[in-house]
C-alpha cells in the first residue's frame, strides 16, 4: 500500500446527543474533544444527533404516518375537498 494515502484508523467514542448513549468503535474520523472511557484510556469523542440507541426504527417507538397519499394530504391541508 502507498504511504500517506489512507486516513489514520483509530478508536473513537461516538456519543448520541439525544440520550447520552456512548459506544467505542474504530473510525477514521477525528475530533478535538476527548473523553475518558471505561477502560481508563482517553479517546476522541464524535457527537451525533441520532444513533441506533435513539432512532425510532431500532428502539421500536416508531410513529406511523397516516396512510393517505400526497394528493389527499395536500387537498386536506388546503381545504380543497
Short mmCIF file of C-alpha atoms in Angstrom, two decimals:
data_model
loop_
_atom_site.label_atom_id
_atom_site.label_comp_id
_atom_site.label_asym_id
_atom_site.label_seq_id
_atom_site.Cartn_x
_atom_site.Cartn_y
_atom_site.Cartn_z
CA UNK A 1 0.00 0.00 0.00
CA UNK A 2 1.17 3.53 -0.70
CA UNK A 3 2.17 5.51 2.37
CA UNK A 4 0.16 8.61 3.43
CA UNK A 5 -2.73 7.73 1.10
CA UNK A 6 -5.22 6.44 3.63
CA UNK A 7 -6.51 8.29 6.70
CA UNK A 8 -5.44 7.11 10.15
CA UNK A 9 -7.77 4.47 11.60
CA UNK A 10 -8.19 4.82 15.37
CA UNK A 11 -10.58 4.05 18.19
CA UNK A 12 -13.14 6.81 18.86
CA UNK A 13 -16.22 7.20 21.05
CA UNK A 14 -19.48 8.13 19.35
CA UNK A 15 -21.93 9.92 21.66
CA UNK A 16 -25.65 10.27 20.88
CA UNK A 17 -26.62 13.80 21.94
CA UNK A 18 -30.32 12.85 22.27
CA UNK A 19 -29.92 10.34 25.06
CA UNK A 20 -26.24 10.41 26.06
CA UNK A 21 -25.59 6.83 24.89
CA UNK A 22 -21.90 6.23 24.05
CA UNK A 23 -20.10 3.46 22.19
CA UNK A 24 -16.47 2.79 21.34
CA UNK A 25 -15.60 1.79 17.79
CA UNK A 26 -12.95 2.23 15.14
CA UNK A 27 -13.15 5.15 12.72
CA UNK A 28 -11.12 7.49 10.54
CA UNK A 29 -12.98 10.49 11.99
CA UNK A 30 -11.16 12.68 14.48
CA UNK A 31 -12.17 15.32 16.98
CA UNK A 32 -10.56 17.89 19.24
CA UNK A 33 -12.83 16.80 22.10
CA UNK A 34 -11.81 13.77 24.15
CA UNK A 35 -13.45 11.57 26.75
CA UNK A 36 -12.15 9.04 29.26
CA UNK A 37 -13.63 5.62 28.51
CA UNK A 38 -14.45 2.79 30.92
CA UNK A 39 -11.06 1.16 30.30
CA UNK A 40 -9.25 4.26 31.62
CA UNK A 41 -7.96 5.39 28.20
CA UNK A 42 -8.77 8.73 26.60
CA UNK A 43 -10.35 8.71 23.13
CA UNK A 44 -11.64 11.38 20.72
CA UNK A 45 -15.41 11.82 21.02
CA UNK A 46 -17.68 12.36 18.00
CA UNK A 47 -21.13 13.75 18.81
CA UNK A 48 -24.01 12.56 16.63
CA UNK A 49 -27.66 13.63 16.71
CA UNK A 50 -29.08 10.16 16.21
CA UNK A 51 -27.81 6.62 16.53
CA UNK A 52 -29.25 3.14 16.85
CA UNK A 53 -29.83 3.92 20.54
CA UNK A 54 -32.31 6.71 19.75
CA UNK A 55 -33.55 6.03 16.21
CA UNK A 56 -37.25 5.04 16.21
CA UNK A 57 -36.67 2.09 13.88
CA UNK A 58 -34.24 0.43 16.29
CA UNK A 59 -35.98 1.41 19.54
CA UNK A 60 -39.41 0.15 18.44
CA UNK A 61 -41.01 3.50 19.16
CA UNK A 62 -41.67 4.23 15.52
CA UNK A 63 -44.57 6.52 14.65
CA UNK A 64 -46.52 5.54 11.60
CA UNK A 65 -47.83 8.32 9.40
CA UNK A 66 -51.35 8.34 8.02
CA UNK A 67 -51.71 6.01 5.07
CA UNK A 68 -53.14 8.81 2.89
CA UNK A 69 -51.22 9.74 -0.22
CA UNK A 70 -49.62 13.05 -1.09
CA UNK A 71 -52.56 14.33 -3.10
CA UNK A 72 -55.04 13.58 -0.29
CA UNK A 73 -52.86 15.32 2.29
CA UNK A 74 -52.47 18.36 0.00
CA UNK A 75 -56.20 18.58 -0.62
CA UNK A 76 -56.94 18.28 3.09
CA UNK A 77 -54.28 20.84 4.04
CA UNK A 78 -55.71 23.49 1.72
CA UNK A 79 -59.38 22.58 2.25
CA UNK A 80 -59.90 21.63 -1.37
CA UNK A 81 -62.12 18.66 -0.60
#
